[in-house]
Amino acid sequence: VQLQASGGGLVQAGGSLRLSCVASGTFFGENVMGWYRQAAGEQRELVATITRSGSADYRDSVKERFTISRDNANARNTVYLQMNSLKPEDTALYYCNLVVWGGRTYWGKGTLVTVSS
């Protein structure tokens, strides 16, 4: 299984970005896809997760601003993160994550989001 993320970039505070991550490979059963982020000098933190059936969860600081969604059609599992009202403190490397049935975890390479003030 491989995860390929895209969509990062530079945006002014208050702007929006949409991240995408495609999971290629074969996996079965329930799974959870999500986004984590890591700012310079900080630990990686959970941003949002979404189950295969669409149940989503967010860290408090992004609620009402970020929306996670996924597309499971045609066995092409894609997760999105719509980020609105971006703040400088959202600046980080954003990582796509997949946890499959049995607990095995996969990570994509980070995509950089930079929010200027």
Coordinates of N, CA and C in Angstrom, one line a residue:
V1 N 0.8 -1.2 0.0 CA 0.0 0.0 0.0 C 0.9 1.2 0.0
Q2 N 0.5 2.2 -0.9 CA 1.2 3.4 -0.9 C 0.3 4.6 -0.8
L3 N 0.7 5.7 -0.2 CA -0.1 6.9 -0.1 C 0.6 8.0 -0.8
Q4 N -0.2 8.7 -1.6 CA 0.4 9.8 -2.3 C -0.5 11.1 -2.0
A5 N 0.2 12.0 -1.4 CA -0.5 13.2 -1.0 C -0.2 14.4 -1.9
S6 N -1.1 15.3 -2.0 CA -0.8 16.5 -2.8 C -1.7 17.6 -2.4
G7 N -1.4 18.8 -2.8 CA -2.3 20.0 -2.5 C -1.8 21.0 -1.6
G8 N -0.6 20.8 -1.1 CA 0.0 21.8 -0.2 C 0.4 23.0 -1.0
G9 N 0.8 24.1 -0.2 CA 1.2 25.3 -0.9 C 1.3 26.4 0.1
L10 N 1.5 27.6 -0.5 CA 1.5 28.9 0.3 C 0.2 29.6 0.1
V11 N -0.3 30.1 1.2 CA -1.6 30.8 1.2 C -1.6 31.9 2.3
Q12 N -2.3 32.9 2.1 CA -2.4 34.0 3.1 C -3.4 33.6 4.2
A13 N -3.2 34.1 5.3 CA -4.1 33.9 6.4 C -5.6 34.2 6.0
G14 N -6.5 33.3 6.3 CA -7.9 33.5 5.9 C -8.2 32.7 4.6
G15 N -7.2 32.2 3.9 CA -7.4 31.5 2.7 C -7.7 30.1 2.9
S16 N -7.8 29.4 1.7 CA -8.2 28.0 1.7 C -7.2 27.1 0.9
L17 N -7.1 25.9 1.3 CA -6.4 24.9 0.5 C -7.1 23.6 0.6
R18 N -6.9 22.7 -0.4 CA -7.5 21.4 -0.3 C -6.4 20.3 -0.5
L19 N -6.2 19.5 0.4 CA -5.3 18.4 0.3 C -6.0 17.1 -0.1
S20 N -5.3 16.3 -0.9 CA -5.8 15.1 -1.4 C -4.7 14.0 -1.1
C21 N -5.2 12.8 -0.9 CA -4.3 11.6 -0.7 C -5.0 10.4 -1.3
V22 N -4.2 9.8 -2.2 CA -4.7 8.5 -2.8 C -4.0 7.3 -2.2
A23 N -4.7 6.3 -1.8 CA -4.2 5.1 -1.3 C -4.2 4.1 -2.4
S24 N -3.1 3.6 -2.9 CA -3.0 2.6 -3.9 C -2.6 1.3 -3.3
G25 N -3.0 0.2 -3.9 CA -2.7 -1.1 -3.3 C -4.0 -1.8 -2.8
T26 N -3.8 -3.0 -2.3 CA -5.0 -3.8 -1.9 C -5.1 -3.9 -0.4
F27 N -6.2 -3.6 0.1 CA -6.5 -3.8 1.5 C -8.0 -4.0 1.6
F28 N -8.4 -4.8 2.6 CA -9.8 -5.2 2.8 C -10.3 -4.8 4.2
G29 N -11.6 -4.7 4.2 CA -12.3 -4.5 5.5 C -12.3 -3.0 5.9
E30 N -12.6 -2.9 7.2 CA -12.7 -1.5 7.8 C -11.3 -0.9 7.8
N31 N -11.3 0.4 7.6 CA -10.0 1.1 7.7 C -10.3 2.6 8.0
V32 N -9.3 3.3 8.5 CA -9.5 4.7 8.8 C -8.4 5.4 8.1
M33 N -8.8 6.5 7.4 CA -7.8 7.4 6.8 C -7.8 8.7 7.6
G34 N -6.7 9.4 7.5 CA -6.6 10.6 8.3 C -5.5 11.5 7.8
W35 N -5.4 12.7 8.5 CA -4.4 13.6 8.2 C -3.8 14.0 9.6
Y36 N -2.4 14.0 9.6 CA -1.7 14.5 10.7 C -0.8 15.6 10.2
R37 N -0.3 16.4 11.2 CA 0.6 17.5 10.8 C 1.7 17.6 11.8
Q38 N 2.8 18.2 11.3 CA 4.0 18.4 12.1 C 4.6 19.7 11.8
A39 N 4.5 20.6 12.7 CA 5.2 21.9 12.6 C 6.6 21.8 13.0
A40 N 7.4 22.8 12.5 CA 8.9 22.7 12.8 C 9.1 22.7 14.3
G41 N 9.9 21.8 14.8 CA 10.2 21.7 16.2 C 9.1 21.1 17.1
E42 N 8.0 20.7 16.5 CA 6.9 20.1 17.2 C 6.7 18.7 16.9
Q43 N 5.9 18.0 17.8 CA 5.6 16.6 17.5 C 4.4 16.5 16.5
R44 N 4.4 15.4 15.8 CA 3.3 15.2 14.9 C 2.0 15.1 15.7
E45 N 0.9 15.7 15.1 CA -0.3 15.7 15.8 C -1.5 15.3 14.9
L46 N -2.5 14.8 15.4 CA -3.7 14.4 14.6 C -4.5 15.6 14.3
V47 N -4.9 15.7 13.0 CA -5.7 16.7 12.5 C -7.2 16.3 12.4
A48 N -7.3 15.2 11.6 CA -8.7 14.7 11.4 C -8.6 13.2 10.9
T49 N -9.6 12.5 11.2 CA -9.7 11.1 10.7 C -11.1 10.8 10.2
I50 N -11.2 9.8 9.3 CA -12.5 9.4 8.8 C -12.5 8.0 8.5
T51 N -13.6 7.3 9.0 CA -13.7 5.9 8.8 C -14.2 5.6 7.3
R52 N -14.1 4.3 7.0 CA -14.6 3.9 5.7 C -16.0 4.3 5.4
S53 N -16.8 4.2 6.5 CA -18.2 4.5 6.4 C -18.5 6.0 6.5
G54 N -17.5 6.8 6.7 CA -17.7 8.3 6.7 C -17.8 9.0 8.0
S55 N -17.5 8.3 9.1 CA -17.6 8.9 10.4 C -16.2 9.7 10.6
A56 N -16.4 11.0 10.9 CA -15.2 11.9 11.0 C -15.0 12.4 12.4
D57 N -13.7 12.7 12.7 CA -13.3 13.3 13.9 C -12.2 14.3 13.7
Y58 N -12.2 15.4 14.5 CA -11.3 16.5 14.3 C -10.6 16.9 15.6
R59 N -9.5 17.4 15.5 CA -8.9 18.1 16.7 C -9.6 19.4 16.9
D60 N -9.7 19.8 18.2 CA -10.5 21.0 18.5 C -10.1 22.2 17.7
S61 N -8.9 22.5 17.5 CA -8.4 23.7 16.9 C -8.8 23.9 15.4
V62 N -9.2 22.8 14.8 CA -9.6 22.9 13.3 C -11.1 22.7 13.1
K63 N -11.8 22.3 14.1 CA -13.2 22.2 14.0 C -13.8 23.5 13.4
E64 N -14.8 23.4 12.6 CA -15.5 24.5 12.0 C -14.7 25.1 10.9
R65 N -13.4 24.7 10.7 CA -12.6 25.3 9.6 C -12.2 24.2 8.6
F66 N -11.9 23.0 9.1 CA -11.4 21.9 8.2 C -12.6 20.9 8.0
T67 N -12.6 20.3 6.9 CA -13.5 19.2 6.6 C -12.8 18.1 5.9
I68 N -12.9 16.9 6.5 CA -12.3 15.7 5.9 C -13.4 14.9 5.2
S69 N -13.1 14.4 4.1 CA -14.0 13.5 3.3 C -13.2 12.5 2.6
R70 N -13.9 11.5 2.1 CA -13.2 10.4 1.3 C -14.1 9.9 0.2
D71 N -13.4 9.3 -0.7 CA -14.1 8.7 -1.9 C -13.6 7.3 -2.0
N72 N -14.5 6.3 -1.8 CA -14.1 4.9 -1.9 C -14.5 4.2 -3.2
A73 N -14.9 5.0 -4.1 CA -15.5 4.5 -5.4 C -14.4 3.8 -6.2
N74 N -14.8 2.7 -6.8 CA -13.9 2.0 -7.7 C -12.6 1.5 -7.0
A75 N -12.7 1.2 -5.8 CA -11.5 0.7 -5.0 C -10.4 1.7 -5.0
R76 N -10.7 3.0 -5.2 CA -9.6 4.0 -5.2 C -9.9 4.9 -4.0
N77 N -9.3 4.5 -2.9 CA -9.5 5.2 -1.6 C -8.8 6.5 -1.6
T78 N -9.5 7.6 -1.6 CA -9.0 8.9 -1.6 C -9.5 9.7 -0.5
V79 N -8.7 10.4 0.3 CA -9.1 11.2 1.4 C -8.7 12.6 1.1
Y80 N -9.6 13.5 1.4 CA -9.5 15.0 1.2 C -9.5 15.7 2.5
L81 N -8.8 16.8 2.5 CA -8.9 17.7 3.7 C -9.1 19.1 3.1
Q82 N -10.3 19.6 3.3 CA -10.6 21.0 2.9 C -10.3 21.9 4.1
M83 N -9.4 22.8 3.9 CA -9.0 23.7 4.9 C -9.4 25.1 4.6
N84 N -10.2 25.7 5.4 CA -10.7 27.1 5.2 C -10.3 27.9 6.4
S85 N -10.3 29.2 6.2 CA -9.9 30.2 7.3 C -8.6 29.8 7.9
L86 N -7.6 29.6 7.0 CA -6.3 29.1 7.5 C -5.6 30.2 8.3
K87 N -4.9 29.7 9.3 CA -4.2 30.6 10.2 C -2.7 30.3 10.2
P88 N -1.8 31.2 10.5 CA -0.4 30.9 10.5 C 0.0 29.7 11.3
E89 N -0.7 29.5 12.4 CA -0.4 28.3 13.2 C -0.8 27.0 12.6
D90 N -1.5 27.0 11.4 CA -1.7 25.8 10.7 C -0.6 25.4 9.8
T91 N 0.5 26.3 9.8 CA 1.7 25.9 9.0 C 2.3 24.7 9.5
A92 N 2.5 23.7 8.6 CA 3.1 22.4 9.0 C 3.3 21.5 7.7
L93 N 4.0 20.5 7.9 CA 4.0 19.4 7.0 C 2.7 18.5 7.3
Y94 N 1.9 18.3 6.3 CA 0.7 17.5 6.5 C 0.9 16.1 5.9
Y95 N 0.6 15.1 6.8 CA 0.9 13.7 6.4 C -0.5 13.0 6.3
C96 N -0.6 12.2 5.2 CA -1.7 11.3 5.1 C -1.5 10.0 5.8
N97 N -2.5 9.4 6.4 CA -2.3 8.2 7.2 C -3.5 7.2 6.9
L98 N -3.1 5.9 6.9 CA -4.1 4.9 6.7 C -3.9 3.8 7.7
V99 N -4.9 3.4 8.4 CA -4.9 2.3 9.3 C -5.8 1.2 8.8
V100 N -5.3 0.1 8.5 CA -6.2 -1.0 8.0 C -6.6 -2.0 9.1
W101 N -7.5 -2.8 8.7 CA -8.0 -3.9 9.6 C -6.8 -4.7 10.1
G102 N -6.6 -4.8 11.4 CA -5.5 -5.5 12.0 C -4.5 -4.5 12.6
G103 N -4.7 -3.2 12.3 CA -3.9 -2.2 12.9 C -2.6 -1.7 12.1
R104 N -2.3 -2.3 11.0 CA -1.1 -1.9 10.3 C -1.4 -0.5 9.8
T105 N -0.3 0.3 9.9 CA -0.4 1.7 9.6 C 0.5 2.1 8.5
Y106 N 0.0 2.9 7.6 CA 0.8 3.4 6.5 C 0.8 5.0 6.5
W107 N 1.9 5.5 6.0 CA 2.1 7.0 6.0 C 2.5 7.4 4.6
G108 N 2.0 8.5 4.2 CA 2.4 9.1 2.9 C 3.5 10.1 3.3
K109 N 4.2 10.6 2.2 CA 5.2 11.7 2.4 C 4.4 13.0 2.7
G110 N 5.0 13.8 3.5 CA 4.3 15.1 3.8 C 4.1 16.0 2.7
T111 N 3.1 16.8 2.8 CA 2.9 18.0 1.8 C 2.9 19.2 2.7
L112 N 3.7 20.2 2.3 CA 3.9 21.4 3.1 C 2.8 22.4 2.9
V113 N 2.2 22.9 4.0 CA 1.2 24.0 4.0 C 1.9 25.1 4.8
T114 N 2.0 26.3 4.1 CA 2.5 27.5 4.7 C 1.5 28.6 4.6
V115 N 1.1 29.1 5.8 CA 0.1 30.2 5.9 C 0.9 31.4 6.4
S116 N 0.8 32.4 5.5 CA 1.5 33.7 5.8 C 0.5 34.7 6.5
S117 N 1.1 35.5 7.4 CA 0.2 36.4 8.1 C 0.0 37.7 7.4

